[in-house]
mmCIF file of C-alpha atoms and ligand atoms in Angstrom:
data_model
loop_
_atom_site.group_PDB
_atom_site.id
_atom_site.type_symbol
_atom_site.label_atom_id
_atom_site.label_comp_id
_atom_site.label_asym_id
_atom_site.label_seq_id
_atom_site.Cartn_x
_atom_site.Cartn_y
_atom_site.Cartn_z
ATOM 1 C CA MET R 98 -0.920 -0.094 32.701
ATOM 2 C CA SER R 99 0.843 2.982 31.436
ATOM 3 C CA VAL R 100 2.568 3.021 28.068
ATOM 4 C CA THR R 101 5.571 5.176 27.408
ATOM 5 C CA THR R 102 7.116 5.657 24.008
ATOM 6 C CA GLU R 103 10.609 6.850 23.222
ATOM 7 C CA THR R 104 9.437 9.655 20.958
ATOM 8 C CA ARG R 105 7.002 12.414 21.727
ATOM 9 C CA PRO R 106 3.528 11.643 20.369
ATOM 10 C CA LEU R 107 2.849 13.380 17.066
ATOM 11 C CA ASP R 108 -0.320 14.796 18.582
ATOM 12 C CA ARG R 109 -2.190 14.816 15.278
ATOM 13 C CA LEU R 110 -5.487 13.403 16.499
ATOM 14 C CA SER R 111 -7.240 16.767 16.315
ATOM 15 C CA ASP R 112 -6.539 16.916 12.545
ATOM 16 C CA PHE R 113 -8.945 13.980 12.021
ATOM 17 C CA PRO R 114 -12.645 14.836 12.229
ATOM 18 C CA ALA R 115 -13.908 11.252 11.902
ATOM 19 C CA ILE R 116 -12.084 9.932 14.978
ATOM 20 C CA PRO R 117 -14.283 10.582 18.020
ATOM 21 C CA ASN R 118 -12.818 11.079 21.463
ATOM 22 C CA GLY R 119 -11.805 7.856 23.134
ATOM 23 C CA TRP R 120 -11.931 5.692 20.010
ATOM 24 C CA ALA R 121 -8.671 3.849 19.324
ATOM 25 C CA TYR R 122 -8.558 3.470 15.556
ATOM 26 C CA LEU R 123 -5.951 0.776 14.911
ATOM 27 C CA ASP R 124 -6.899 -0.275 11.376
ATOM 28 C CA THR R 125 -4.803 2.127 9.314
ATOM 29 C CA ALA R 126 -3.260 -0.721 7.307
ATOM 30 C CA ALA R 127 -6.755 -1.345 5.906
ATOM 31 C CA THR R 128 -7.444 2.315 5.293
ATOM 32 C CA ALA R 129 -6.259 5.530 6.910
ATOM 33 C CA GLN R 130 -8.562 8.152 8.387
ATOM 34 C CA LYS R 131 -8.579 11.505 6.577
ATOM 35 C CA PRO R 132 -7.196 14.758 7.952
ATOM 36 C CA GLN R 133 -9.383 17.871 7.690
ATOM 37 C CA VAL R 134 -7.060 19.302 4.998
ATOM 38 C CA VAL R 135 -7.927 16.362 2.721
ATOM 39 C CA VAL R 136 -11.657 16.681 3.460
ATOM 40 C CA ASP R 137 -11.376 20.419 2.743
ATOM 41 C CA ALA R 138 -9.537 19.873 -0.550
ATOM 42 C CA ILE R 139 -12.281 17.499 -1.707
ATOM 43 C CA THR R 140 -15.095 19.797 -0.526
ATOM 44 C CA ARG R 141 -13.478 22.818 -2.210
ATOM 45 C CA ALA R 142 -12.978 20.912 -5.462
ATOM 46 C CA TYR R 143 -16.632 19.816 -5.678
ATOM 47 C CA GLY R 144 -18.071 22.920 -4.020
ATOM 48 C CA GLU R 145 -16.070 25.712 -5.619
ATOM 49 C CA THR R 146 -13.672 24.860 -8.423
ATOM 50 C CA TYR R 147 -15.149 21.788 -10.124
ATOM 51 C CA ALA R 148 -14.860 21.196 -13.898
ATOM 52 C CA THR R 149 -13.486 18.499 -16.162
ATOM 53 C CA VAL R 150 -9.823 18.267 -17.131
ATOM 54 C CA HIS R 151 -7.819 18.148 -20.359
ATOM 55 C CA ARG R 152 -10.686 19.117 -22.669
ATOM 56 C CA GLY R 153 -12.327 22.345 -21.636
ATOM 57 C CA VAL R 154 -11.565 25.560 -23.486
ATOM 58 C CA TYR R 155 -12.955 27.615 -20.602
ATOM 59 C CA GLN R 156 -10.817 28.946 -17.787
ATOM 60 C CA ARG R 157 -12.355 26.789 -15.022
ATOM 61 C CA SER R 158 -11.394 23.613 -16.864
ATOM 62 C CA ALA R 159 -7.920 24.888 -17.630
ATOM 63 C CA ASP R 160 -7.462 25.652 -13.920
ATOM 64 C CA MET R 161 -8.699 22.175 -12.954
ATOM 65 C CA THR R 162 -6.279 20.635 -15.449
ATOM 66 C CA VAL R 163 -3.422 22.544 -13.827
ATOM 67 C CA ALA R 164 -4.543 21.289 -10.396
ATOM 68 C CA TYR R 165 -4.886 17.683 -11.629
ATOM 69 C CA GLU R 166 -1.431 17.752 -13.214
ATOM 70 C CA ALA R 167 -0.005 19.422 -10.095
ATOM 71 C CA ALA R 168 -1.192 16.355 -8.162
ATOM 72 C CA ARG R 169 0.745 14.150 -10.577
ATOM 73 C CA LYS R 170 3.848 16.288 -10.005
ATOM 74 C CA ALA R 171 3.397 16.006 -6.229
ATOM 75 C CA VAL R 172 3.249 12.201 -6.497
ATOM 76 C CA ALA R 173 6.370 12.161 -8.688
ATOM 77 C CA ARG R 174 8.296 14.262 -6.180
ATOM 78 C CA PHE R 175 6.949 12.232 -3.236
ATOM 79 C CA ILE R 176 8.337 8.918 -4.538
ATOM 80 C CA GLY R 177 11.422 10.306 -6.284
ATOM 81 C CA ALA R 178 10.259 9.685 -9.871
ATOM 82 C CA GLY R 179 12.194 11.347 -12.689
ATOM 83 C CA SER R 180 9.142 13.030 -14.194
ATOM 84 C CA SER R 181 5.395 13.310 -13.678
ATOM 85 C CA ASP R 182 4.968 11.558 -17.057
ATOM 86 C CA GLU R 183 6.012 8.384 -15.222
ATOM 87 C CA ILE R 184 2.974 8.614 -12.905
ATOM 88 C CA VAL R 185 -0.225 6.872 -14.022
ATOM 89 C CA PHE R 186 -3.344 7.556 -11.960
ATOM 90 C CA VAL R 187 -5.372 4.387 -11.356
ATOM 91 C CA ARG R 188 -8.099 3.347 -8.890
ATOM 92 C CA GLY R 189 -5.640 1.816 -6.456
ATOM 93 C CA ALA R 190 -2.814 -0.667 -6.064
ATOM 94 C CA THR R 191 -5.060 -3.500 -7.211
ATOM 95 C CA GLU R 192 -5.735 -1.806 -10.523
ATOM 96 C CA ALA R 193 -2.076 -0.813 -10.898
ATOM 97 C CA ILE R 194 -0.921 -4.429 -10.508
ATOM 98 C CA ASN R 195 -3.600 -5.677 -12.910
ATOM 99 C CA LEU R 196 -2.479 -3.033 -15.389
ATOM 100 C CA VAL R 197 1.143 -4.196 -15.249
ATOM 101 C CA ALA R 198 0.054 -7.845 -15.364
ATOM 102 C CA GLN R 199 -2.039 -7.313 -18.473
ATOM 103 C CA CYS R 200 -0.078 -4.662 -20.350
ATOM 104 C CA TRP R 201 3.476 -5.660 -19.476
ATOM 105 C CA ALA R 202 3.457 -9.326 -18.434
ATOM 106 C CA GLY R 203 0.560 -10.066 -20.787
ATOM 107 C CA THR R 204 2.577 -8.892 -23.781
ATOM 108 C CA GLN R 205 6.173 -9.665 -22.743
ATOM 109 C CA LEU R 206 6.022 -13.080 -21.090
ATOM 110 C CA LYS R 207 5.849 -16.362 -22.972
ATOM 111 C CA ALA R 208 5.478 -20.035 -22.124
ATOM 112 C CA GLY R 209 8.418 -21.219 -20.027
ATOM 113 C CA ASP R 210 9.017 -17.844 -18.392
ATOM 114 C CA ARG R 211 8.658 -17.582 -14.614
ATOM 115 C CA ILE R 212 7.377 -15.021 -12.104
ATOM 116 C CA LEU R 213 8.765 -14.782 -8.575
ATOM 117 C CA LEU R 214 6.482 -13.737 -5.698
ATOM 118 C CA SER R 215 6.771 -14.174 -1.931
ATOM 119 C CA MET R 216 4.791 -15.994 0.715
ATOM 120 C CA LEU R 217 3.636 -12.775 2.384
ATOM 121 C CA GLU R 218 1.987 -11.119 -0.607
ATOM 122 C CA HIS R 219 -1.456 -9.557 -0.501
ATOM 123 C CA HIS R 220 -3.925 -11.326 -2.806
ATOM 124 C CA SER R 221 -3.772 -8.351 -5.156
ATOM 125 C CA ASN R 222 -0.082 -9.117 -5.699
ATOM 126 C CA ILE R 223 -0.820 -12.809 -6.330
ATOM 127 C CA VAL R 224 -4.056 -13.254 -8.264
ATOM 128 C CA PRO R 225 -3.361 -10.884 -11.214
ATOM 129 C CA TRP R 226 -0.095 -12.788 -11.832
ATOM 130 C CA GLN R 227 -1.863 -16.143 -11.596
ATOM 131 C CA MET R 228 -4.407 -14.981 -14.172
ATOM 132 C CA ILE R 229 -1.728 -13.911 -16.626
ATOM 133 C CA ALA R 230 0.443 -16.958 -15.854
ATOM 134 C CA GLU R 231 -2.435 -19.268 -16.714
ATOM 135 C CA ALA R 232 -3.179 -17.411 -19.923
ATOM 136 C CA ARG R 233 0.437 -17.456 -21.114
ATOM 137 C CA GLY R 234 1.849 -20.728 -19.785
ATOM 138 C CA VAL R 235 4.076 -18.981 -17.251
ATOM 139 C CA ALA R 236 5.082 -20.561 -13.915
ATOM 140 C CA ILE R 237 5.067 -18.869 -10.514
ATOM 141 C CA ASP R 238 7.643 -19.478 -7.788
ATOM 142 C CA VAL R 239 7.233 -18.335 -4.196
ATOM 143 C CA LEU R 240 9.959 -17.013 -1.913
ATOM 144 C CA PRO R 241 9.852 -18.305 1.676
ATOM 145 C CA LEU R 242 10.134 -16.179 4.805
ATOM 146 C CA THR R 243 12.996 -16.015 7.280
ATOM 147 C CA PRO R 244 12.313 -17.267 10.832
ATOM 148 C CA ASP R 245 11.647 -13.632 11.854
ATOM 149 C CA HIS R 246 9.069 -13.254 9.079
ATOM 150 C CA ARG R 247 10.861 -11.258 6.401
ATOM 151 C CA ILE R 248 11.027 -12.152 2.719
ATOM 152 C CA ASP R 249 14.093 -14.394 2.528
ATOM 153 C CA LEU R 250 16.461 -12.630 0.139
ATOM 154 C CA ASP R 251 19.178 -15.278 0.586
ATOM 155 C CA ALA R 252 16.632 -17.762 -0.738
ATOM 156 C CA MET R 253 15.904 -15.311 -3.547
ATOM 157 C CA GLU R 254 19.580 -15.391 -4.541
ATOM 158 C CA ARG R 255 19.456 -19.179 -4.644
ATOM 159 C CA MET R 256 16.088 -19.516 -6.378
ATOM 160 C CA ILE R 257 16.190 -16.866 -9.087
ATOM 161 C CA THR R 258 17.128 -17.946 -12.621
ATOM 162 C CA PRO R 259 17.285 -16.282 -16.039
ATOM 163 C CA ALA R 260 13.819 -17.779 -16.694
ATOM 164 C CA HIS R 261 12.424 -15.345 -14.105
ATOM 165 C CA LYS R 262 11.282 -12.277 -16.011
ATOM 166 C CA LEU R 263 9.382 -10.578 -13.224
ATOM 167 C CA VAL R 264 9.639 -10.350 -9.445
ATOM 168 C CA ALA R 265 6.731 -8.768 -7.528
ATOM 169 C CA LEU R 266 7.151 -8.145 -3.790
ATOM 170 C CA GLY R 267 5.516 -6.194 -1.012
ATOM 171 C CA HIS R 268 7.738 -3.362 0.226
ATOM 172 C CA VAL R 269 6.096 -3.537 3.677
ATOM 173 C CA SER R 270 3.911 -6.507 4.631
ATOM 174 C CA ASN R 271 0.309 -5.579 5.447
ATOM 175 C CA VAL R 272 0.172 -8.410 8.007
ATOM 176 C CA LEU R 273 3.629 -8.500 9.562
ATOM 177 C CA GLY R 274 4.922 -4.984 8.974
ATOM 178 C CA SER R 275 8.248 -6.437 7.820
ATOM 179 C CA VAL R 276 10.190 -4.040 5.638
ATOM 180 C CA LEU R 277 11.830 -5.427 2.519
ATOM 181 C CA ASP R 278 15.398 -4.480 1.664
ATOM 182 C CA ALA R 279 14.059 -3.171 -1.637
ATOM 183 C CA LYS R 280 17.431 -2.195 -3.036
ATOM 184 C CA ARG R 281 18.915 -5.637 -2.469
ATOM 185 C CA ALA R 282 15.816 -7.351 -3.891
ATOM 186 C CA THR R 283 16.076 -5.116 -6.963
ATOM 187 C CA GLU R 284 19.759 -5.910 -7.426
ATOM 188 C CA ILE R 285 19.054 -9.638 -7.200
ATOM 189 C CA ALA R 286 16.185 -9.359 -9.718
ATOM 190 C CA HIS R 287 18.313 -7.347 -12.106
ATOM 191 C CA SER R 288 21.228 -9.795 -11.809
ATOM 192 C CA VAL R 289 19.232 -12.227 -13.992
ATOM 193 C CA GLY R 290 17.617 -9.517 -16.117
ATOM 194 C CA ALA R 291 14.206 -9.723 -14.379
ATOM 195 C CA LYS R 292 12.029 -6.649 -13.816
ATOM 196 C CA ILE R 293 10.812 -5.954 -10.303
ATOM 197 C CA LEU R 294 7.500 -4.515 -9.131
ATOM 198 C CA LEU R 295 7.162 -3.319 -5.561
ATOM 199 C CA ASP R 296 3.804 -3.124 -3.828
ATOM 200 C CA GLY R 297 4.091 0.107 -1.847
ATOM 201 C CA CYS R 298 0.637 0.145 -0.231
ATOM 202 C CA GLN R 299 1.975 -0.115 3.308
ATOM 203 C CA SER R 300 5.337 1.559 2.709
ATOM 204 C CA VAL R 301 4.403 4.995 1.326
ATOM 205 C CA PRO R 302 2.515 5.980 4.512
ATOM 206 C CA ARG R 303 5.345 4.727 6.729
ATOM 207 C CA ILE R 304 8.827 5.078 5.230
ATOM 208 C CA THR R 305 10.532 7.371 2.737
ATOM 209 C CA VAL R 306 10.338 5.878 -0.747
ATOM 210 C CA ASP R 307 12.695 6.872 -3.553
ATOM 211 C CA VAL R 308 12.096 4.745 -6.619
ATOM 212 C CA LYS R 309 15.217 5.982 -8.371
ATOM 213 C CA ALA R 310 17.436 5.196 -5.385
ATOM 214 C CA ILE R 311 15.839 1.733 -5.110
ATOM 215 C CA GLY R 312 16.272 1.180 -8.842
ATOM 216 C CA CYS R 313 13.049 -0.837 -9.213
ATOM 217 C CA ASP R 314 10.992 -1.002 -12.423
ATOM 218 C CA PHE R 315 7.387 -0.635 -11.211
ATOM 219 C CA TYR R 316 6.018 0.827 -7.968
ATOM 220 C CA VAL R 317 2.344 0.874 -6.984
ATOM 221 C CA PHE R 318 0.274 2.230 -4.117
ATOM 222 C CA SER R 319 -3.241 3.270 -3.055
ATOM 223 C CA GLY R 320 -4.153 6.803 -2.012
ATOM 224 C CA HIS R 321 -6.550 5.775 0.757
ATOM 225 C CA LYS R 322 -3.820 4.200 2.879
ATOM 226 C CA LEU R 323 -1.844 7.450 2.638
ATOM 227 C CA TYR R 324 -4.554 9.573 4.319
ATOM 228 C CA GLY R 325 -6.021 10.358 0.872
ATOM 229 C CA PRO R 326 -9.350 9.447 -0.742
ATOM 230 C CA THR R 327 -10.439 6.035 -1.952
ATOM 231 C CA GLY R 328 -10.626 5.399 -5.688
ATOM 232 C CA ILE R 329 -7.265 6.934 -6.533
ATOM 233 C CA GLY R 330 -3.908 5.191 -6.674
ATOM 234 C CA VAL R 331 -0.632 5.272 -8.480
ATOM 235 C CA LEU R 332 1.390 3.207 -10.893
ATOM 236 C CA TRP R 333 4.929 4.415 -11.360
ATOM 237 C CA ALA R 334 7.090 2.718 -13.993
ATOM 238 C CA LYS R 335 10.365 3.455 -15.727
ATOM 239 C CA PRO R 336 9.527 5.573 -18.783
ATOM 240 C CA GLU R 337 10.889 3.056 -21.291
ATOM 241 C CA LEU R 338 8.580 0.384 -19.853
ATOM 242 C CA LEU R 339 5.502 2.617 -20.015
ATOM 243 C CA ASP R 340 6.448 3.649 -23.568
ATOM 244 C CA ALA R 341 6.564 0.034 -24.696
ATOM 245 C CA MET R 342 3.274 -0.974 -23.033
ATOM 246 C CA PRO R 343 -0.003 -1.089 -24.986
ATOM 247 C CA PRO R 344 -3.076 0.659 -23.512
ATOM 248 C CA TYR R 345 -4.944 -0.914 -20.604
ATOM 249 C CA GLN R 346 -8.453 0.221 -21.544
ATOM 250 C CA GLY R 347 -9.764 2.005 -24.622
ATOM 251 C CA GLY R 348 -11.840 5.157 -24.568
ATOM 252 C CA GLY R 349 -11.645 8.904 -24.438
ATOM 253 C CA SER R 350 -8.461 10.733 -23.400
ATOM 254 C CA MET R 351 -6.083 7.851 -24.124
ATOM 255 C CA ILE R 352 -5.905 8.430 -27.884
ATOM 256 C CA ASP R 353 -3.848 10.444 -30.283
ATOM 257 C CA LYS R 354 -6.214 10.111 -33.259
ATOM 258 C CA VAL R 355 -9.272 7.916 -33.805
ATOM 259 C CA SER R 356 -10.565 6.753 -37.144
ATOM 260 C CA PHE R 357 -12.268 3.560 -38.258
ATOM 261 C CA ALA R 358 -9.228 2.836 -40.400
ATOM 262 C CA LYS R 359 -6.706 3.124 -37.554
ATOM 263 C CA THR R 360 -6.536 4.586 -34.064
ATOM 264 C CA THR R 361 -3.292 5.759 -32.526
ATOM 265 C CA TYR R 362 -2.671 6.207 -28.820
ATOM 266 C CA ALA R 363 -1.496 9.029 -26.625
ATOM 267 C CA PRO R 364 1.938 8.790 -25.003
ATOM 268 C CA PRO R 365 2.093 7.788 -21.294
ATOM 269 C CA PRO R 366 0.633 8.549 -18.852
ATOM 270 C CA GLY R 367 -2.512 9.537 -20.839
ATOM 271 C CA ARG R 368 -2.415 6.233 -22.746
ATOM 272 C CA PHE R 369 -3.290 4.411 -19.526
ATOM 273 C CA GLU R 370 -5.981 6.804 -18.268
ATOM 274 C CA ALA R 371 -9.004 6.107 -20.476
ATOM 275 C CA GLY R 372 -12.148 8.073 -19.660
ATOM 276 C CA THR R 373 -12.767 10.964 -17.314
ATOM 277 C CA PRO R 374 -10.312 10.423 -14.469
ATOM 278 C CA HIS R 375 -10.932 10.665 -10.725
ATOM 279 C CA ILE R 376 -10.152 14.384 -10.814
ATOM 280 C CA VAL R 377 -11.123 15.194 -7.246
ATOM 281 C CA GLY R 378 -9.424 12.025 -5.997
ATOM 282 C CA ALA R 379 -6.144 13.277 -7.438
ATOM 283 C CA LEU R 380 -6.612 16.648 -5.710
ATOM 284 C CA GLY R 381 -7.374 14.886 -2.435
ATOM 285 C CA LEU R 382 -4.277 12.725 -2.843
ATOM 286 C CA HIS R 383 -2.217 15.872 -3.423
ATOM 287 C CA ALA R 384 -3.525 17.330 -0.156
ATOM 288 C CA ALA R 385 -2.702 14.050 1.618
ATOM 289 C CA ILE R 386 0.855 14.078 0.296
ATOM 290 C CA ASP R 387 1.289 17.697 1.404
ATOM 291 C CA TYR R 388 -0.036 16.697 4.826
ATOM 292 C CA VAL R 389 2.316 13.717 5.189
ATOM 293 C CA GLU R 390 5.266 15.779 3.951
ATOM 294 C CA SER R 391 4.459 18.549 6.426
ATOM 295 C CA ILE R 392 4.943 16.031 9.255
ATOM 296 C CA GLY R 393 7.807 14.199 7.556
ATOM 297 C CA LEU R 394 8.110 10.470 6.996
ATOM 298 C CA ASP R 395 11.078 10.178 9.334
ATOM 299 C CA ALA R 396 8.945 11.572 12.167
ATOM 300 C CA ILE R 397 6.013 9.325 11.197
ATOM 301 C CA HIS R 398 8.250 6.266 11.070
ATOM 302 C CA ALA R 399 9.854 7.050 14.446
ATOM 303 C CA HIS R 400 6.394 7.630 15.953
ATOM 304 C CA GLU R 401 4.917 4.382 14.623
ATOM 305 C CA THR R 402 8.028 2.409 15.558
ATOM 306 C CA ALA R 403 7.735 3.647 19.145
ATOM 307 C CA LEU R 404 4.068 2.567 19.238
ATOM 308 C CA VAL R 405 4.913 -0.850 17.758
ATOM 309 C CA THR R 406 7.719 -1.351 20.271
ATOM 310 C CA ALA R 407 5.472 -0.395 23.194
ATOM 311 C CA THR R 408 2.727 -2.726 21.930
ATOM 312 C CA ARG R 409 5.054 -5.664 21.385
ATOM 313 C CA GLU R 410 6.656 -5.175 24.789
ATOM 314 C CA ALA R 411 3.303 -5.057 26.570
ATOM 315 C CA LEU R 412 1.847 -8.020 24.666
ATOM 316 C CA SER R 413 4.926 -10.192 25.102
ATOM 317 C CA GLY R 414 4.194 -10.004 28.841
ATOM 318 C CA ILE R 415 0.877 -11.825 28.329
ATOM 319 C CA ASN R 416 1.484 -15.592 28.232
ATOM 320 C CA SER R 417 -1.251 -16.613 25.840
ATOM 321 C CA VAL R 418 -0.399 -13.954 23.216
ATOM 322 C CA ARG R 419 1.688 -14.903 20.223
ATOM 323 C CA LEU R 420 3.282 -12.125 18.177
ATOM 324 C CA TYR R 421 4.142 -12.329 14.483
ATOM 325 C CA GLY R 422 6.554 -10.303 12.385
ATOM 326 C CA PRO R 423 9.960 -8.850 13.191
ATOM 327 C CA ALA R 424 10.540 -6.562 16.176
ATOM 328 C CA ASP R 425 11.311 -3.642 13.851
ATOM 329 C CA SER R 426 8.081 -3.944 11.866
ATOM 330 C CA ALA R 427 6.738 -0.731 10.391
ATOM 331 C CA GLY R 428 3.528 0.371 12.082
ATOM 332 C CA ILE R 429 1.836 -3.056 12.184
ATOM 333 C CA VAL R 430 1.512 -5.720 14.904
ATOM 334 C CA SER R 431 -0.173 -9.059 14.194
ATOM 335 C CA PHE R 432 -0.968 -11.409 17.044
ATOM 336 C CA THR R 433 -3.083 -14.334 18.143
ATOM 337 C CA ILE R 434 -4.320 -15.383 21.582
ATOM 338 C CA GLU R 435 -4.219 -19.075 22.386
ATOM 339 C CA GLY R 436 -7.692 -20.608 22.270
ATOM 340 C CA VAL R 437 -9.420 -17.412 21.040
ATOM 341 C CA HIS R 438 -10.538 -16.818 17.472
ATOM 342 C CA PRO R 439 -9.230 -13.460 16.169
ATOM 343 C CA HIS R 440 -12.817 -12.451 15.304
ATOM 344 C CA ASP R 441 -13.722 -12.783 19.005
ATOM 345 C CA ILE R 442 -10.706 -10.631 19.880
ATOM 346 C CA GLY R 443 -11.931 -8.007 17.404
ATOM 347 C CA THR R 444 -15.494 -8.090 18.737
ATOM 348 C CA ILE R 445 -14.473 -7.738 22.391
ATOM 349 C CA LEU R 446 -12.016 -4.959 21.529
ATOM 350 C CA ASP R 447 -14.795 -3.160 19.669
ATOM 351 C CA GLU R 448 -16.791 -3.136 22.929
ATOM 352 C CA GLU R 449 -13.779 -1.371 24.431
ATOM 353 C CA ARG R 450 -13.824 1.147 21.566
ATOM 354 C CA VAL R 451 -10.678 -0.284 20.008
ATOM 355 C CA ALA R 452 -10.877 -0.947 16.252
ATOM 356 C CA ILE R 453 -8.539 -3.630 14.951
ATOM 357 C CA ARG R 454 -8.676 -5.974 11.966
ATOM 358 C CA ALA R 455 -9.189 -9.714 12.384
ATOM 359 C CA GLY R 456 -9.014 -12.244 9.585
ATOM 360 C CA HIS R 457 -6.666 -13.406 6.865
ATOM 361 C CA HIS R 458 -5.909 -9.847 5.703
ATOM 362 C CA CYS R 459 -6.126 -10.892 2.039
ATOM 363 C CA ALA R 460 -3.016 -12.999 2.600
ATOM 364 C CA GLN R 461 -4.262 -16.594 2.824
ATOM 365 C CA PRO R 462 -0.966 -18.198 1.684
ATOM 366 C CA LEU R 463 0.801 -16.298 4.486
ATOM 367 C CA MET R 464 -1.762 -17.533 7.034
ATOM 368 C CA GLU R 465 -1.044 -21.073 5.890
ATOM 369 C CA ALA R 466 2.706 -20.510 6.202
ATOM 370 C CA LEU R 467 2.211 -19.151 9.728
ATOM 371 C CA GLY R 468 0.028 -22.145 10.558
ATOM 372 C CA VAL R 469 -3.002 -20.061 11.519
ATOM 373 C CA GLU R 470 -6.403 -19.401 9.992
ATOM 374 C CA ALA R 471 -6.358 -15.755 10.886
ATOM 375 C CA THR R 472 -4.626 -13.166 13.043
ATOM 376 C CA ALA R 473 -5.653 -10.040 14.889
ATOM 377 C CA ARG R 474 -3.847 -6.957 13.596
ATOM 378 C CA ALA R 475 -3.295 -3.547 15.130
ATOM 379 C CA SER R 476 -1.899 -0.952 12.745
ATOM 380 C CA PHE R 477 -0.918 2.593 13.597
ATOM 381 C CA GLY R 478 -1.131 6.003 11.982
ATOM 382 C CA VAL R 479 -0.162 9.578 12.752
ATOM 383 C CA TYR R 480 -3.271 10.038 14.947
ATOM 384 C CA ASN R 481 -2.426 7.251 17.382
ATOM 385 C CA GLY R 482 -0.642 7.690 20.679
ATOM 386 C CA PRO R 483 0.262 5.807 23.866
ATOM 387 C CA ALA R 484 -3.380 5.996 25.029
ATOM 388 C CA ASP R 485 -4.407 3.825 22.063
ATOM 389 C CA VAL R 486 -1.782 1.231 22.953
ATOM 390 C CA GLU R 487 -3.013 1.276 26.553
ATOM 391 C CA ALA R 488 -6.613 0.758 25.401
ATOM 392 C CA LEU R 489 -5.513 -2.104 23.137
ATOM 393 C CA VAL R 490 -3.551 -3.849 25.877
ATOM 394 C CA ARG R 491 -6.381 -3.354 28.411
ATOM 395 C CA GLY R 492 -8.799 -4.861 25.895
ATOM 396 C CA ILE R 493 -6.547 -7.840 25.244
ATOM 397 C CA GLU R 494 -6.176 -8.441 28.979
ATOM 398 C CA ARG R 495 -9.991 -8.502 29.169
ATOM 399 C CA VAL R 496 -10.113 -11.009 26.300
ATOM 400 C CA THR R 497 -7.714 -13.300 28.123
ATOM 401 C CA ARG R 498 -9.811 -13.028 31.315
ATOM 402 C CA ILE R 499 -13.038 -13.849 29.444
ATOM 403 C CA PHE R 500 -11.538 -16.894 27.716
ATOM 404 C CA LYS R 501 -9.568 -18.204 30.728
HETATM 405 N N1 PMP C 856 -1.179 -4.573 -1.254
HETATM 406 C C1 PMP C 856 -1.135 -4.403 0.070
HETATM 407 C C2 PMP C 856 0.133 -4.712 0.811
HETATM 408 C C3 PMP C 856 -2.266 -3.940 0.751
HETATM 409 O O1 PMP C 856 -2.211 -3.755 2.078
HETATM 410 C C4 PMP C 856 -3.436 -3.661 0.026
HETATM 411 C C5 PMP C 856 -4.695 -3.197 0.715
HETATM 412 N N2 PMP C 856 -5.034 -3.950 1.848
HETATM 413 C C6 PMP C 856 -3.425 -3.847 -1.361
HETATM 414 C C7 PMP C 856 -2.279 -4.300 -1.959
HETATM 415 C C8 PMP C 856 -4.627 -3.563 -2.205
HETATM 416 O O2 PMP C 856 -4.924 -2.200 -2.168
HETATM 417 P P1 PMP C 856 -6.323 -1.668 -2.734
HETATM 418 O O3 PMP C 856 -7.379 -2.545 -2.149
HETATM 419 O O4 PMP C 856 -6.381 -0.257 -2.223
HETATM 420 O O5 PMP C 856 -6.234 -1.733 -4.225
#
């Protein structure tokens, strides 16, 4: 088969040293491969310019501090934050959500309050809320999905009450690729006075995000899904929320003054960054943001949409394949093949040098709602092109022949 896409391929494969010729890497929703510019930024930081930040009186450390804070500014600009003081560096989205759960929900919510989640959330946007809900006597409600697998915002309008103090939703589903109408969800949350957190793990690499235009209260994402390093992620919050939140962890860097009589804390974002931070991770994330911005998210989105459309069209021609998610999903296609376990699909595709993810994708409640144990998932990035879709479809045709 030959796959054509409506847009010209981005032709970025050669930027990625860890993708060998002929390997279709279709697991970007799990983690993105790294462009050479990110590898170079990390190598340069450790190999040439390395020093600690915020403390050193020597020039090297002052320069590293400038670079670290420049990364924070790049993140702020990238997601439309008002100021870099609103950007807290964390290990990843998981840590960011735990931070908000403990420092905001853990201090603001009381027995009788409610949290609103959705059926498609990643476990990291479920479990931290369950932990805090149990500790504080708070209840959790779950939004259903529409028949085309989006978070049902009409149901949200019906279900939300003034008892709901927090709504936490995925901006783009890591399983279905469905894109949330984040502005509408925010307006609905705010109509009852609830705060809203958006999980941006799958959105920041795929669509333009502007937290001020959305109007949300908290936004979180992981650097490694945005072509950056692992171990670095971002919590953005409205400044008045960060100001009112107690520290997450105690230690160096997060203090104003320490004495055994009384310790006072630094203002945000330092208050939430105890210990020596992931300095080089922040520099790598900065390089990744520069890389993504140099291509442009509109171009990335158009490119991934064309690949998704081509994949869905080709797979819908195979009888035993069932597709999940809406047709306009962002960069992600989940599917099952009748009578074949997704792990077998993944193993056979691996023999064809096609890397996909098979399993529950850290979204077990969603699997239950879809009535499956697991799905196979292909997810695209800037390095993919029509040849990867062809390899995927060829591999799936082989799976169907083997299991006939
Ligand atoms: N939310 C979503 C939608 C995700 O896809 C992921 C990663 N699979 C996470 C949260 C958790 O991110 P991390 O493991 O990088 O903290």
